[in-house]
Coordinates of C-alpha atoms in Angstrom, one line a residue:
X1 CA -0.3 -6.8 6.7
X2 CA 0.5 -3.3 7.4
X3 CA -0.2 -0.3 10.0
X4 CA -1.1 3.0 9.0
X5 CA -1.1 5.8 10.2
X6 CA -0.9 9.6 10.0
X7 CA 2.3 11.9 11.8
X8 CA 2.7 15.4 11.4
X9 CA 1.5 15.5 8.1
X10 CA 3.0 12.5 7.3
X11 CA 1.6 9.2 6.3
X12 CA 3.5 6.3 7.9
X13 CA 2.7 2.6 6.6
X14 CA 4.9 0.0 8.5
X15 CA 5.4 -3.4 6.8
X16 CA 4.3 -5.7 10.1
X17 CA 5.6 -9.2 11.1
X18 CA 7.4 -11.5 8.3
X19 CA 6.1 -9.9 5.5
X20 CA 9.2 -7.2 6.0
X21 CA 10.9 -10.5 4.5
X22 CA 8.7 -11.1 2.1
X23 CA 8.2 -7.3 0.9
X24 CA 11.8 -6.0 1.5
X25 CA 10.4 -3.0 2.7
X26 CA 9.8 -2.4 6.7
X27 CA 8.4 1.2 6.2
X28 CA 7.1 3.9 4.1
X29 CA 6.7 7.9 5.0
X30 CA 4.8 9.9 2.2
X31 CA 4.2 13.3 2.7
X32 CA 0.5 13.5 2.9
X33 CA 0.5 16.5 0.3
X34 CA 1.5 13.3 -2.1
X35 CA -1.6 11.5 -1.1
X36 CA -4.0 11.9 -3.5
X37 CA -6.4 9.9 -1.9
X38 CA -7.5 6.3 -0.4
X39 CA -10.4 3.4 -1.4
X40 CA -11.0 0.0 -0.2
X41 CA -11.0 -2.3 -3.0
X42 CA -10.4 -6.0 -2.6
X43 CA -10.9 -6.1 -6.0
X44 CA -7.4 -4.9 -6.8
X45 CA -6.1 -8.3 -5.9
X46 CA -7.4 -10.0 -9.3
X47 CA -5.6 -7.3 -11.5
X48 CA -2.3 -8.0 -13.0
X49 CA 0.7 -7.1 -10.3
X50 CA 3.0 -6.7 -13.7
X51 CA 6.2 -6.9 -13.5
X52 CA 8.2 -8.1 -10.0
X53 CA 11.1 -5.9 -9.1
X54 CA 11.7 -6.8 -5.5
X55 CA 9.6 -8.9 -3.6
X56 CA 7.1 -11.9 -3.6
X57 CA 4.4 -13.3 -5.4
X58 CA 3.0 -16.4 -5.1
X59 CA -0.4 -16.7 -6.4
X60 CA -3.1 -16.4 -4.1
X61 CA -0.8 -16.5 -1.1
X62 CA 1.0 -12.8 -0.9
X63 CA 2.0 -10.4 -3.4
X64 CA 4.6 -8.1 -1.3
X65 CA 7.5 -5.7 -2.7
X66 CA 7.4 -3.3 -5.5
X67 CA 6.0 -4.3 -9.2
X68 CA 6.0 -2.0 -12.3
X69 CA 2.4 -2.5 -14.0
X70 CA 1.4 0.0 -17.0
X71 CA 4.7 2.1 -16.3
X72 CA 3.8 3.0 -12.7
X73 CA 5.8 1.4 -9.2
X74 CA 3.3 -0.5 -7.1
X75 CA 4.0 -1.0 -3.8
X76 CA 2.2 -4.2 -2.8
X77 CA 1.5 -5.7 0.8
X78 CA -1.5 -8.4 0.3
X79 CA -2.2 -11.8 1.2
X80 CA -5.8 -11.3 2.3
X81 CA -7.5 -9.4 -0.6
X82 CA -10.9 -8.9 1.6
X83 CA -8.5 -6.3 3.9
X84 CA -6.9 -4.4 0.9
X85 CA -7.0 -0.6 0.7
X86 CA -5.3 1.0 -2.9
X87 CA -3.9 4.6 -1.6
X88 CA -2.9 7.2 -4.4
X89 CA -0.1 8.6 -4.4
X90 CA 1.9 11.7 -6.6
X91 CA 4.8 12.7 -7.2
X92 CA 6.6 9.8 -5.1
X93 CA 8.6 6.8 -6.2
X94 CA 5.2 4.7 -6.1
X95 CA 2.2 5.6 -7.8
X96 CA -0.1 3.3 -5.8
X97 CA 0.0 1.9 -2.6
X98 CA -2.1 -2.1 -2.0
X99 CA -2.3 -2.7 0.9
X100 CA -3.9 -5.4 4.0
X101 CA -4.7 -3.4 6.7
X102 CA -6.7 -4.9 9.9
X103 CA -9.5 -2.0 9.5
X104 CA -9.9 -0.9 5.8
X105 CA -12.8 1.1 6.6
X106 CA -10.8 3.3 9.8
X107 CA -7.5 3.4 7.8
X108 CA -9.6 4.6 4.8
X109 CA -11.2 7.1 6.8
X110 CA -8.4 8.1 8.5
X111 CA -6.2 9.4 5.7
X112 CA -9.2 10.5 3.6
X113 CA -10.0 12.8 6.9
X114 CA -5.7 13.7 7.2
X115 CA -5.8 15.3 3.9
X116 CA -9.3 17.5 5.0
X117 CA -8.0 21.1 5.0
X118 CA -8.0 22.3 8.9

């Protein structure tokens, strides 16, 4: 699972608990001018993860690290689809973020409302 959230313009996803292990990755900071945008979708979690590059997968326990799927870096963090949150990103070493968060709906909101022009 991992904790989002949004610091001077920054959005700051840290890797909680074990699956730092499991990921090899205990935090990411995207500038939130790379954010294009953030959905819920624990669909996400029956598409293909592609190609492992660092990480784990074990079917239908966790997919965490980073995978290459149709040419784009996937950052993955998922062991609980029904939690999973897909955030956008541009011009940054992923193109998509998967994530488990605790609260889809409030870390949804909460980067969807970061990116609202002040």
């Amino acid at each position: 699972m991992a904790r989002v959230s949004v610091t001077d313009g920054t959005l700051v996803v840290e890797v909680e608990g074990i699956d730092k292990l499991w990921a090899l990755k205990s935090r990411l900071e995207i500038p939130l001018a790379n954010v294009r945008g953030a959905t819920i979708d624990p669909g996400m979690a029956h598409e293909s993860r592609g190609i492992k590059l660092l990480g784990t997968h074990m079917p239908g326990l966790i997919t965490a690290g980073t995978f290459r799927s149709h040419g784009d870096r996937v950052f993955w963090d998922v062991k609980n689809p029904a939690g999973a949150i897909v955030v956008e990103l541009a011009d940054e070493n992923y193109t998509r973020l998967i994530l488990e968060v605790a609260d889809p709906r409030a870390t949804v909101r909460l980067i969807e409302q970061a990116k609202r022009p002040a």
